Amino acid sequence: MKKNVKIILLAAAALFSLLLGIGVGSVFVPPGHIVAIFANKLFGIPLPSGLNPVTQGLLLNIRLPRVLLAFLVGAALAVSGTVMQSVLKNPLASPFGLGVSSGAGFGAALVIVGGLSSGVLGSFLLPVTGLSFGLATVLVAVAFASRIDKTLSNNTIILTGMVLSLFINALMSTLAASSPGNAQRITLWQLGSFAMKEWSYVWVLLPVVLLCTLLFTRYARELDLMTFGEEQAMAAGLNLKQTKWVMLVLVSVLTGTAVSFVGIVGFVDLIAPHVVRRFFGSSHRVVVPASALFGGTFMVLCDLAARTLISPSEIPIGSITAIIGAPFFIYVFLAGRKKG
């Protein structure tokens, strides 16, 4: 099957998942009603007589922003994982290994425990703080790795990120233990959720995901070279250290923005790249946008499961992705050992 056909099928699956996520829930909204509501909103076409106006508010103000945010977060994490695995030439590499999630979690914990508020940032205070701490953690990790290893080798980056992540996680655990009243809220934030998210979150994340995805596609040749290893990339004339800095900072911005809005959602960045490469090959000009579509689709379906499996209660989205991702992680690890 040609790649163009595969992309069309993947895009169709993404659209279907969005319609499924919007329509299925405590109140089922038929596809015909979804189309009618969109037609009314966009073109002023009158709603059918049998359609409850409350359904329109439910779809436009609750379901739609939640589903779109889930898609964008999934796309962001999938693209970040694709780039990290190529930059570090490691099939198990993850942006979370650089400390993005632990840094963002620590920043969020400080806001929660401190009871901080801001009249300027409002509901964006926690996401902005989480993003800032996540980016700072990555910059510290990469800068430290650069100081102890001038070539900024992959192993040094991975080890430095892991050590810093463990240290910050220990600080966060200490902070949560010192404030038992906020420990549950910190834990719930770490598990991730798309519940009660606003349209403003969608409008902030949308340009970040689009811009970073376009930039990574622009760097497709460099990513292709790094996939073959550091020596081959340098032999081809690639400024490896500078390119790694650019890629790691962009990955941190993309991942940090995503997790700061919804909490820590793992394994999407591991699953998506492997599945996409199996069907679309290794060219990043195709793999990067395909990863965005697959990751978004996967996250929408996971969120649908999170809010419907034990309705009216809701399962944290991080638990759903971990249930699926942990066995996949073991499969990838064992498959890698067999090849070795």
GROMACS .gro file of C-alpha atoms in nm, residues 73-314:
model
  242
   73VAL     CA    1  -0.168   1.650   2.369
   74GLY     CA    2  -0.143   1.308   2.205
   75ALA     CA    3   0.005   1.463   1.891
   76ALA     CA    4   0.256   1.664   2.094
   77LEU     CA    5   0.376   1.364   2.296
   78ALA     CA    6   0.394   1.136   1.991
   79VAL     CA    7   0.601   1.384   1.789
   80SER     CA    8   0.828   1.448   2.089
   81GLY     CA    9   0.888   1.076   2.134
   82THR     CA   10   0.965   1.032   1.764
   83VAL     CA   11   1.226   1.306   1.772
   84MET     CA   12   1.382   1.191   2.101
   85GLN     CA   13   1.427   0.835   1.979
   86SER     CA   14   1.599   0.963   1.665
   87VAL     CA   15   1.818   1.222   1.839
   88LEU     CA   16   1.935   0.978   2.106
   89LYS     CA   17   1.924   0.672   1.875
   90ASN     CA   18   1.746   0.478   2.146
   91PRO     CA   19   1.413   0.297   2.087
   92LEU     CA   20   1.318   0.347   2.453
   93ALA     CA   21   1.410   0.717   2.471
   94SER     CA   22   1.144   0.955   2.601
   95PRO     CA   23   1.126   1.331   2.658
   96PHE     CA   24   1.020   1.251   3.015
   97GLY     CA   25   1.366   1.100   3.068
   98LEU     CA   26   1.515   1.449   3.037
   99GLY     CA   27   1.320   1.570   3.338
  100VAL     CA   28   1.037   1.756   3.162
  101SER     CA   29   0.766   1.575   3.357
  102SER     CA   30   0.943   1.579   3.693
  103GLY     CA   31   1.025   1.949   3.657
  104ALA     CA   32   0.668   2.035   3.553
  105GLY     CA   33   0.533   1.823   3.838
  106PHE     CA   34   0.754   1.998   4.091
  107GLY     CA   35   0.643   2.339   3.965
  108ALA     CA   36   0.278   2.234   3.984
  109ALA     CA   37   0.332   2.096   4.336
  110LEU     CA   38   0.478   2.431   4.449
  111VAL     CA   39   0.168   2.613   4.322
  112ILE     CA   40  -0.070   2.362   4.484
  113VAL     CA   41   0.107   2.345   4.822
  114GLY     CA   42   0.174   2.717   4.835
  115GLY     CA   43  -0.186   2.803   4.746
  116LEU     CA   44  -0.049   3.054   4.496
  117SER     CA   45  -0.275   3.263   4.276
  118SER     CA   46  -0.232   3.531   4.014
  119GLY     CA   47  -0.476   3.793   3.896
  120VAL     CA   48  -0.283   3.826   3.570
  121LEU     CA   49  -0.241   3.458   3.479
  122GLY     CA   50  -0.560   3.330   3.643
  123SER     CA   51  -0.618   2.963   3.558
  124PHE     CA   52  -0.294   2.964   3.357
  125LEU     CA   53  -0.075   3.003   3.667
  126LEU     CA   54  -0.031   2.629   3.725
  127PRO     CA   55   0.037   2.545   3.356
  128VAL     CA   56   0.281   2.835   3.315
  129THR     CA   57   0.467   2.740   3.632
  130GLY     CA   58   0.477   2.375   3.530
  131LEU     CA   59   0.607   2.461   3.184
  132SER     CA   60   0.873   2.696   3.323
  133PHE     CA   61   1.005   2.438   3.569
  134GLY     CA   62   0.996   2.164   3.304
  135LEU     CA   63   1.198   2.372   3.058
  136ALA     CA   64   1.442   2.481   3.328
  137THR     CA   65   1.501   2.118   3.428
  138VAL     CA   66   1.584   2.015   3.072
  139LEU     CA   67   1.812   2.313   3.016
  140VAL     CA   68   2.000   2.235   3.338
  141ALA     CA   69   2.030   1.867   3.242
  142VAL     CA   70   2.160   1.938   2.891
  143ALA     CA   71   2.392   2.217   3.009
  144PHE     CA   72   2.539   1.989   3.277
  145ALA     CA   73   2.579   1.707   3.025
  146SER     CA   74   2.757   1.950   2.791
  147ARG     CA   75   2.999   2.052   3.067
  148ILE     CA   76   3.104   1.697   3.153
  149ASP     CA   77   3.102   1.578   2.792
  150LYS     CA   78   3.196   1.834   2.527
  151THR     CA   79   3.059   1.614   2.249
  152LEU     CA   80   2.722   1.588   2.424
  153SER     CA   81   2.698   1.213   2.359
  154ASN     CA   82   2.365   1.033   2.381
  155ASN     CA   83   2.457   0.824   2.686
  156THR     CA   84   2.563   1.133   2.881
  157ILE     CA   85   2.234   1.310   2.802
  158ILE     CA   86   2.026   1.008   2.904
  159LEU     CA   87   2.213   0.946   3.230
  160THR     CA   88   2.213   1.314   3.330
  161GLY     CA   89   1.840   1.344   3.260
  162MET     CA   90   1.763   1.031   3.462
  163VAL     CA   91   1.965   1.143   3.764
  164LEU     CA   92   1.811   1.491   3.763
  165SER     CA   93   1.461   1.345   3.723
  166LEU     CA   94   1.509   1.117   4.024
  167PHE     CA   95   1.640   1.409   4.231
  168ILE     CA   96   1.344   1.634   4.145
  169ASN     CA   97   1.096   1.351   4.202
  170ALA     CA   98   1.245   1.311   4.550
  171LEU     CA   99   1.195   1.683   4.614
  172MET     CA  100   0.835   1.659   4.493
  173SER     CA  101   0.765   1.358   4.717
  174THR     CA  102   0.910   1.548   5.014
  175LEU     CA  103   0.692   1.848   4.930
  176ALA     CA  104   0.379   1.633   4.907
  177ALA     CA  105   0.462   1.457   5.236
  178SER     CA  106   0.503   1.794   5.408
  179SER     CA  107   0.151   1.894   5.303
  180PRO     CA  108  -0.082   1.593   5.349
  181GLY     CA  109  -0.387   1.803   5.271
  182ASN     CA  110  -0.259   1.867   4.918
  183ALA     CA  111  -0.098   1.528   4.856
  184GLN     CA  112  -0.407   1.385   4.683
  185ARG     CA  113  -0.438   1.684   4.451
  186ILE     CA  114  -0.070   1.656   4.356
  187THR     CA  115  -0.111   1.284   4.289
  188LEU     CA  116  -0.419   1.339   4.073
  189TRP     CA  117  -0.236   1.606   3.873
  190GLN     CA  118   0.051   1.365   3.814
  191LEU     CA  119  -0.190   1.101   3.681
  192GLY     CA  120  -0.333   1.341   3.424
  193SER     CA  121  -0.687   1.439   3.326
  194PHE     CA  122  -0.872   1.619   3.047
  195ALA     CA  123  -1.176   1.691   3.262
  196MET     CA  124  -1.309   2.047   3.284
  197LYS     CA  125  -1.053   2.193   3.045
  198GLU     CA  126  -1.123   2.528   2.881
  199TRP     CA  127  -1.116   2.639   2.518
  200SER     CA  128  -0.829   2.872   2.611
  201TYR     CA  129  -0.605   2.569   2.667
  202VAL     CA  130  -0.681   2.450   2.314
  203TRP     CA  131  -0.596   2.787   2.162
  204VAL     CA  132  -0.263   2.799   2.346
  205LEU     CA  133  -0.156   2.444   2.264
  206LEU     CA  134  -0.271   2.444   1.899
  207PRO     CA  135  -0.008   2.688   1.762
  208VAL     CA  136   0.266   2.526   1.971
  209VAL     CA  137   0.190   2.180   1.828
  210LEU     CA  138   0.159   2.307   1.471
  211LEU     CA  139   0.477   2.516   1.485
  212CYS     CA  140   0.692   2.247   1.648
  213THR     CA  141   0.563   1.978   1.412
  214LEU     CA  142   0.645   2.196   1.112
  215LEU     CA  143   0.992   2.272   1.249
  216PHE     CA  144   1.065   1.904   1.309
  217THR     CA  145   0.949   1.827   0.956
  218ARG     CA  146   1.186   2.100   0.838
  219TYR     CA  147   1.467   1.919   1.023
  220ALA     CA  148   1.371   1.583   0.868
  221ARG     CA  149   1.708   1.538   0.695
  222GLU     CA  150   1.901   1.602   1.018
  223LEU     CA  151   1.679   1.358   1.208
  224ASP     CA  152   1.728   1.097   0.936
  225LEU     CA  153   2.106   1.133   0.969
  226MET     CA  154   2.101   1.107   1.349
  227THR     CA  155   1.901   0.786   1.323
  228PHE     CA  156   2.210   0.621   1.173
  229GLY     CA  157   2.428   0.722   1.470
  230GLU     CA  158   2.648   1.007   1.584
  231GLU     CA  159   2.957   0.918   1.379
  232GLN     CA  160   2.764   0.883   1.054
  233ALA     CA  161   2.584   1.213   1.117
  234MET     CA  162   2.910   1.401   1.176
  235ALA     CA  163   3.067   1.234   0.872
  236ALA     CA  164   2.780   1.375   0.665
  237GLY     CA  165   2.872   1.726   0.784
  238LEU     CA  166   2.604   1.770   1.051
  239ASN     CA  167   2.683   2.003   1.341
  240LEU     CA  168   2.569   1.740   1.589
  241LYS     CA  169   2.597   1.935   1.914
  242GLN     CA  170   2.409   2.239   1.785
  243THR     CA  171   2.139   2.026   1.626
  244LYS     CA  172   2.089   1.830   1.947
  245TRP     CA  173   2.048   2.151   2.144
  246VAL     CA  174   1.784   2.278   1.901
  247MET     CA  175   1.596   1.947   1.895
  248LEU     CA  176   1.603   1.898   2.273
  249VAL     CA  177   1.481   2.252   2.343
  250LEU     CA  178   1.196   2.218   2.091
  251VAL     CA  179   1.100   1.879   2.235
  252SER     CA  180   1.101   2.029   2.584
  253VAL     CA  181   0.876   2.318   2.478
  254LEU     CA  182   0.633   2.081   2.306
  255THR     CA  183   0.621   1.822   2.584
  256GLY     CA  184   0.630   2.078   2.864
  257THR     CA  185   0.338   2.274   2.720
  258ALA     CA  186   0.131   1.955   2.681
  259VAL     CA  187   0.188   1.811   3.029
  260SER     CA  188   0.157   2.147   3.203
  261PHE     CA  189  -0.209   2.168   3.093
  262VAL     CA  190  -0.323   1.813   3.166
  263GLY     CA  191  -0.065   1.651   3.394
  264ILE     CA  192   0.178   1.369   3.324
  265VAL     CA  193   0.062   1.123   3.057
  266GLY     CA  194   0.319   0.857   2.982
  267PHE     CA  195   0.388   0.595   2.715
  268VAL     CA  196   0.223   0.776   2.421
  269ASP     CA  197   0.568   0.904   2.325
  270LEU     CA  198   0.695   0.545   2.325
  271ILE     CA  199   0.408   0.368   2.147
  272ALA     CA  200   0.339   0.610   1.860
  273PRO     CA  201   0.688   0.624   1.702
  274HIS     CA  202   0.723   0.245   1.687
  275VAL     CA  203   0.378   0.188   1.537
  276VAL     CA  204   0.419   0.468   1.282
  277ARG     CA  205   0.766   0.359   1.172
  278ARG     CA  206   0.640   0.004   1.119
  279PHE     CA  207   0.382   0.128   0.865
  280PHE     CA  208   0.547   0.439   0.719
  281GLY     CA  209   0.919   0.361   0.718
  282SER     CA  210   1.196   0.579   0.860
  283SER     CA  211   1.175   0.906   0.666
  284HIS     CA  212   1.095   1.179   0.918
  285ARG     CA  213   0.928   1.392   0.652
  286VAL     CA  214   0.647   1.137   0.671
  287VAL     CA  215   0.698   0.990   1.020
  288VAL     CA  216   0.666   1.322   1.208
  289PRO     CA  217   0.320   1.425   1.077
  290ALA     CA  218   0.203   1.062   1.083
  291SER     CA  219   0.309   1.038   1.448
  292ALA     CA  220   0.105   1.350   1.525
  293LEU     CA  221  -0.206   1.196   1.367
  294PHE     CA  222  -0.157   0.858   1.533
  295GLY     CA  223  -0.075   1.006   1.874
  296GLY     CA  224  -0.379   1.232   1.864
  297THR     CA  225  -0.607   0.946   1.762
  298PHE     CA  226  -0.465   0.718   2.030
  299MET     CA  227  -0.509   0.980   2.303
  300VAL     CA  228  -0.869   1.059   2.207
  301LEU     CA  229  -0.958   0.689   2.226
  302CYS     CA  230  -0.777   0.651   2.561
  303ASP     CA  231  -0.965   0.952   2.700
  304LEU     CA  232  -1.291   0.806   2.574
  305ALA     CA  233  -1.213   0.487   2.766
  306ALA     CA  234  -1.113   0.689   3.074
  307ARG     CA  235  -1.449   0.863   3.099
  308THR     CA  236  -1.682   0.581   2.994
  309LEU     CA  237  -1.546   0.253   3.136
  310ILE     CA  238  -1.659   0.320   3.494
  311SER     CA  239  -1.902   0.606   3.428
  312PRO     CA  240  -2.003   0.826   3.608
  313SER     CA  241  -1.657   0.804   3.769
  314GLU     CA  242  -1.346   0.872   3.562
   0.00000   0.00000   0.00000
